[in-house]
Amino acid sequence: MEKEELLLGKRLRELSNTAWRRGIPTFTDFLNLNELNILHTTPKDEFPAPYRTFGGYAFSERQMAVFLPDAFSLYADISEIESQFPIRILKITPLQKKFAEELSHRDYLGALLNLGIERAKLGDILVTGEGALVFAEEKIAPFLCENLYRVRHTSVQAEKLEGADFDWTPRFEEIRGTVASVRLDSLLALAFHSSRSRLSPLIEAGKVYVNGKLITANGFQPREGDIVSVRGMGRFIYREMLSETKKGRIFVRLDKYI
C-alpha cells in the first residue's frame, strides 16, 4: 500500500475515533473514487463510529464521509444526515452569455484551482447549458463567490444556491452496439470508441470503478444498471442487453454521461 493510502487510512480512523469519543459528527474532505474505495474496503471494526457518504446529490462521484456518534446514527434518518454535510452548491454563469465560450469541466476546474483551492475542497462539477454547478466545502464557498471572475476568456459570476433551488438532470449520449460478451473491457471499448487492448490497461492500473468499487479484472461482468467510472475519461451506465446476433455477439445499450 502506498504512503498516501496509509495516511488516508490513518486519518479516517482518527476521525472515527473522534466522533466516538466526543459524541459529534466528524467530516472528511471530498474523497475521490480511489479514496472512497479505501474507505469502503477498510474493515468496519477499525471504525468505532459508523460512517455515511454524500456528495450533495444522488449518484455524485466525489463524496464526503461523515463519522457518526451512536446517538446520531441510530435516530437520524438519511435526509437529516445528508442535510448536516457542510456542502454548498455554487452556480457559475457567464456575465454576457452572447460572448461566452463553450466551457468544459476541465476549464471550470482549472479556474477554481488557479484560485489556490485544493482539489479535496471541491466535489463534482456539473456542466449545464447555462454554465456549471460546483459542489464545494461550505467554508470556501464565500471565497469562490467573491473571487471567481473568469473561466478561460469568459467573464463569469458565482452565486450560492439553496438546496431547494438545485435542479439538475443528467444528460446522456445513448450508445448501442455489439460486444463479444458483457465483460468490463468490452463495455469500455464500446463506450469510449476504442479497442479492448488499449483500454484493458486502465482496468489493470486501478482506474476503473463499478458503483464506486475498484475493479481490476478485465473479465468482470457488470449487471444492468451498474455505473462504470473511468478516472480521467468519464462514466456510463450499462443499461441492458437487447438481443443476441446470429453470430453470437450481444447487442447492448449504454448511457454515457455528457
Coordinates of C-alpha atoms in Angstrom, one line a residue:
M1 CA 0.0 0.0 0.0
E2 CA 1.3 3.4 -0.9
K3 CA 2.2 6.1 1.6
E4 CA -0.8 8.3 0.6
E5 CA -3.2 5.4 1.2
L6 CA -1.7 4.6 4.6
L7 CA -2.0 8.3 5.6
L8 CA -5.6 8.4 4.4
G9 CA -6.4 5.2 6.4
K10 CA -4.9 6.7 9.5
R11 CA -6.8 9.9 9.0
L12 CA -10.1 8.1 8.6
R13 CA -9.6 6.1 11.8
E14 CA -8.7 9.3 13.7
L15 CA -12.0 10.9 12.5
S16 CA -14.0 7.9 13.5
N17 CA -12.3 7.8 16.9
T18 CA -13.0 11.5 17.5
A19 CA -16.7 11.0 16.6
W20 CA -16.9 8.1 19.0
R21 CA -15.1 9.8 21.9
R22 CA -16.6 13.3 21.7
G23 CA -20.1 12.3 20.5
I24 CA -20.0 14.7 17.5
P25 CA -20.2 14.1 13.7
T26 CA -16.8 14.4 12.0
F27 CA -16.4 15.0 8.3
T28 CA -13.7 14.3 5.7
D29 CA -12.9 16.5 2.7
F30 CA -14.3 15.3 -0.6
L31 CA -12.9 11.9 -1.4
N32 CA -12.2 10.7 -5.0
L33 CA -13.1 7.3 -6.3
N34 CA -9.8 5.7 -5.1
E35 CA -10.1 7.2 -1.7
L36 CA -13.8 6.1 -1.4
N37 CA -12.7 2.6 -2.3
I38 CA -10.1 2.7 0.5
L39 CA -12.8 3.8 2.9
H40 CA -15.3 1.2 1.8
T41 CA -12.8 -1.7 1.9
T42 CA -11.4 -0.9 5.3
P43 CA -12.7 -3.4 7.8
K44 CA -15.7 -1.9 9.7
D45 CA -14.2 -3.0 13.0
E46 CA -11.4 -0.4 12.5
F47 CA -14.0 2.4 12.8
P48 CA -15.6 2.7 16.3
A49 CA -18.1 5.2 14.8
P50 CA -20.1 4.2 11.6
Y51 CA -20.0 6.4 8.5
R52 CA -22.2 7.6 5.7
T53 CA -21.1 9.3 2.4
F54 CA -22.7 12.0 0.4
G55 CA -21.6 14.4 -2.3
G56 CA -24.5 16.9 -2.5
Y57 CA -26.8 14.9 -4.8
A58 CA -27.7 11.4 -5.8
F59 CA -25.1 9.5 -7.7
S60 CA -22.3 12.0 -7.0
E61 CA -18.9 10.7 -7.8
R62 CA -16.8 12.7 -5.3
Q63 CA -18.2 12.4 -1.8
M64 CA -17.5 13.4 1.8
A65 CA -17.7 10.9 4.6
V66 CA -19.2 11.6 8.0
F67 CA -18.5 9.5 11.0
L68 CA -21.5 9.5 13.3
P69 CA -21.7 9.0 17.1
D70 CA -24.1 6.3 18.3
A71 CA -27.0 8.6 19.2
F72 CA -27.0 10.4 15.9
S73 CA -26.6 7.3 13.7
L74 CA -29.3 5.4 15.5
Y75 CA -32.0 8.1 15.5
A76 CA -31.4 10.3 12.4
D77 CA -32.9 9.4 9.1
I78 CA -30.9 9.6 5.8
S79 CA -32.2 13.0 4.7
E80 CA -31.4 14.5 8.1
I81 CA -27.9 13.1 8.0
E82 CA -27.4 14.5 4.4
S83 CA -28.5 17.9 5.5
Q84 CA -25.7 18.1 8.0
F85 CA -22.9 17.8 5.4
P86 CA -21.0 21.1 5.0
I87 CA -21.6 21.2 1.3
R88 CA -22.7 24.3 -0.7
I89 CA -23.8 24.4 -4.3
L90 CA -22.4 27.2 -6.5
K91 CA -23.9 28.2 -9.8
I92 CA -21.4 29.7 -12.2
T93 CA -22.8 31.6 -15.2
P94 CA -21.3 33.9 -17.8
L95 CA -21.9 37.6 -17.3
Q96 CA -22.7 38.0 -21.1
K97 CA -24.0 34.8 -22.5
K98 CA -23.8 36.1 -26.1
F99 CA -20.0 36.3 -25.8
A100 CA -19.4 33.2 -23.7
E101 CA -17.1 30.4 -24.9
E102 CA -18.2 26.8 -24.7
L103 CA -16.5 25.7 -21.5
S104 CA -15.7 22.2 -20.4
H105 CA -15.4 20.5 -17.0
R106 CA -11.6 21.0 -17.2
D107 CA -12.0 24.7 -17.9
Y108 CA -14.1 25.2 -14.7
L109 CA -11.8 23.0 -12.6
G110 CA -8.7 24.8 -13.8
A111 CA -10.2 28.2 -13.0
L112 CA -11.1 27.1 -9.5
L113 CA -7.7 25.5 -8.8
N114 CA -6.0 28.7 -10.1
L115 CA -7.5 30.5 -7.1
G116 CA -5.4 28.3 -4.8
I117 CA -8.2 25.9 -3.9
E118 CA -7.2 22.3 -3.1
R119 CA -9.0 19.7 -5.2
A120 CA -10.2 18.0 -2.0
K121 CA -12.3 21.0 -1.1
L122 CA -14.3 20.6 -4.3
G123 CA -16.8 17.9 -5.2
D124 CA -18.4 17.3 -8.6
I125 CA -18.6 19.9 -11.3
L126 CA -21.7 19.6 -13.4
V127 CA -21.6 21.4 -16.8
T128 CA -25.0 22.6 -17.8
G129 CA -26.5 24.5 -20.7
E130 CA -26.3 27.7 -18.7
G131 CA -22.9 27.3 -17.1
A132 CA -21.8 24.9 -14.3
L133 CA -22.9 23.7 -10.9
V134 CA -20.0 23.3 -8.4
F135 CA -20.2 21.4 -5.1
A136 CA -17.8 23.0 -2.6
E137 CA -17.0 22.8 1.1
E138 CA -19.1 25.3 3.0
K139 CA -16.1 27.3 4.3
I140 CA -14.7 28.1 0.9
A141 CA -18.0 29.0 -0.8
P142 CA -17.9 32.7 0.1
F143 CA -14.3 33.0 -1.2
L144 CA -15.2 31.4 -4.5
C145 CA -18.2 33.7 -5.0
E146 CA -16.1 36.8 -4.3
N147 CA -13.0 35.8 -6.3
L148 CA -14.1 33.7 -9.3
Y149 CA -14.4 36.3 -12.2
R150 CA -13.1 34.4 -15.2
V151 CA -13.1 30.9 -16.8
R152 CA -10.7 30.9 -19.7
H153 CA -11.6 34.1 -21.5
T154 CA -15.2 34.3 -20.3
S155 CA -16.2 36.6 -17.5
V156 CA -18.4 34.8 -15.0
Q157 CA -20.2 35.2 -11.7
A158 CA -20.6 32.6 -9.0
E159 CA -23.5 32.5 -6.6
K160 CA -24.7 30.2 -3.8
L161 CA -27.8 28.1 -4.4
E162 CA -30.1 26.9 -1.7
G163 CA -30.9 23.2 -1.8
A164 CA -34.4 23.9 -2.9
D165 CA -33.1 25.8 -6.0
F166 CA -30.9 22.9 -7.1
D167 CA -32.3 21.4 -10.3
W168 CA -30.1 19.1 -12.4
T169 CA -31.0 16.3 -14.7
P170 CA -28.0 14.4 -16.1
R171 CA -27.6 14.4 -19.9
F172 CA -26.6 11.1 -21.6
E173 CA -25.4 10.0 -25.0
E174 CA -27.1 6.7 -25.8
I175 CA -24.7 4.2 -27.2
R176 CA -25.8 0.9 -28.8
G177 CA -23.5 -1.7 -30.2
T178 CA -22.4 -5.3 -30.1
V179 CA -19.8 -6.9 -27.9
A180 CA -18.4 -10.4 -27.8
S181 CA -19.5 -10.7 -24.2
V182 CA -20.7 -8.4 -21.4
R183 CA -17.3 -8.0 -19.9
L184 CA -16.0 -4.8 -18.4
D185 CA -13.2 -4.4 -21.1
S186 CA -15.7 -4.9 -23.9
L187 CA -18.1 -2.3 -22.5
L188 CA -15.3 0.2 -22.1
A189 CA -14.3 -0.3 -25.7
L190 CA -17.8 0.4 -26.8
A191 CA -18.4 3.4 -24.5
F192 CA -15.2 5.2 -25.4
H193 CA -14.9 4.1 -29.1
S194 CA -11.6 2.4 -28.7
S195 CA -10.2 -1.2 -28.6
R196 CA -10.1 -3.6 -25.7
S197 CA -6.3 -3.8 -26.0
R198 CA -6.0 -0.1 -25.5
L199 CA -8.4 0.2 -22.5
S200 CA -7.7 -3.0 -20.6
P201 CA -4.5 -1.5 -19.1
L202 CA -6.8 1.1 -17.4
I203 CA -8.6 -1.7 -15.5
E204 CA -5.3 -3.3 -14.5
A205 CA -3.9 0.1 -13.4
G206 CA -6.8 0.6 -10.9
K207 CA -8.6 3.4 -12.8
V208 CA -12.0 1.7 -13.3
Y209 CA -14.8 1.5 -10.7
V210 CA -18.2 -0.1 -10.8
N211 CA -20.7 1.5 -8.5
G212 CA -17.8 3.1 -6.7
K213 CA -15.9 -0.2 -6.1
L214 CA -12.5 -0.7 -7.7
I215 CA -12.4 -3.4 -10.3
T216 CA -9.1 -4.8 -11.6
A217 CA -10.3 -7.8 -13.5
N218 CA -10.9 -7.3 -17.3
G219 CA -13.4 -10.2 -17.3
F220 CA -15.7 -8.7 -14.6
Q221 CA -19.3 -8.7 -15.8
P222 CA -21.3 -5.6 -14.8
R223 CA -25.0 -6.0 -14.1
E224 CA -27.8 -3.9 -15.8
G225 CA -28.0 -0.5 -14.1
D226 CA -24.4 -0.5 -12.9
I227 CA -22.4 2.8 -13.1
V228 CA -18.9 2.4 -14.6
S229 CA -16.5 5.2 -13.9
V230 CA -13.1 5.6 -15.5
R231 CA -10.7 8.1 -13.9
G232 CA -9.8 10.8 -16.4
M233 CA -12.3 9.7 -19.0
G234 CA -15.8 9.8 -17.7
R235 CA -18.6 7.3 -16.7
F236 CA -21.5 5.5 -18.2
I237 CA -24.4 3.3 -17.2
Y238 CA -24.7 -0.2 -18.5
R239 CA -28.4 -0.2 -19.2
E240 CA -29.4 -3.5 -20.8
M241 CA -28.7 -6.4 -23.1
L242 CA -31.0 -6.0 -26.0
S243 CA -30.5 -9.1 -28.1
E244 CA -28.0 -11.6 -29.5
T245 CA -26.9 -11.8 -33.1
K246 CA -26.8 -14.9 -35.2
K247 CA -23.0 -14.9 -34.8
G248 CA -23.3 -15.0 -31.0
R249 CA -22.5 -11.3 -30.4
I250 CA -24.5 -9.4 -27.8
F251 CA -26.3 -6.2 -28.6
V252 CA -26.3 -3.8 -25.6
R253 CA -27.3 -0.3 -24.7
L254 CA -25.2 2.2 -22.6
D255 CA -25.9 5.7 -21.4
K256 CA -22.8 7.8 -21.3
Y257 CA -22.7 10.9 -19.2
I258 CA -22.0 14.1 -21.1

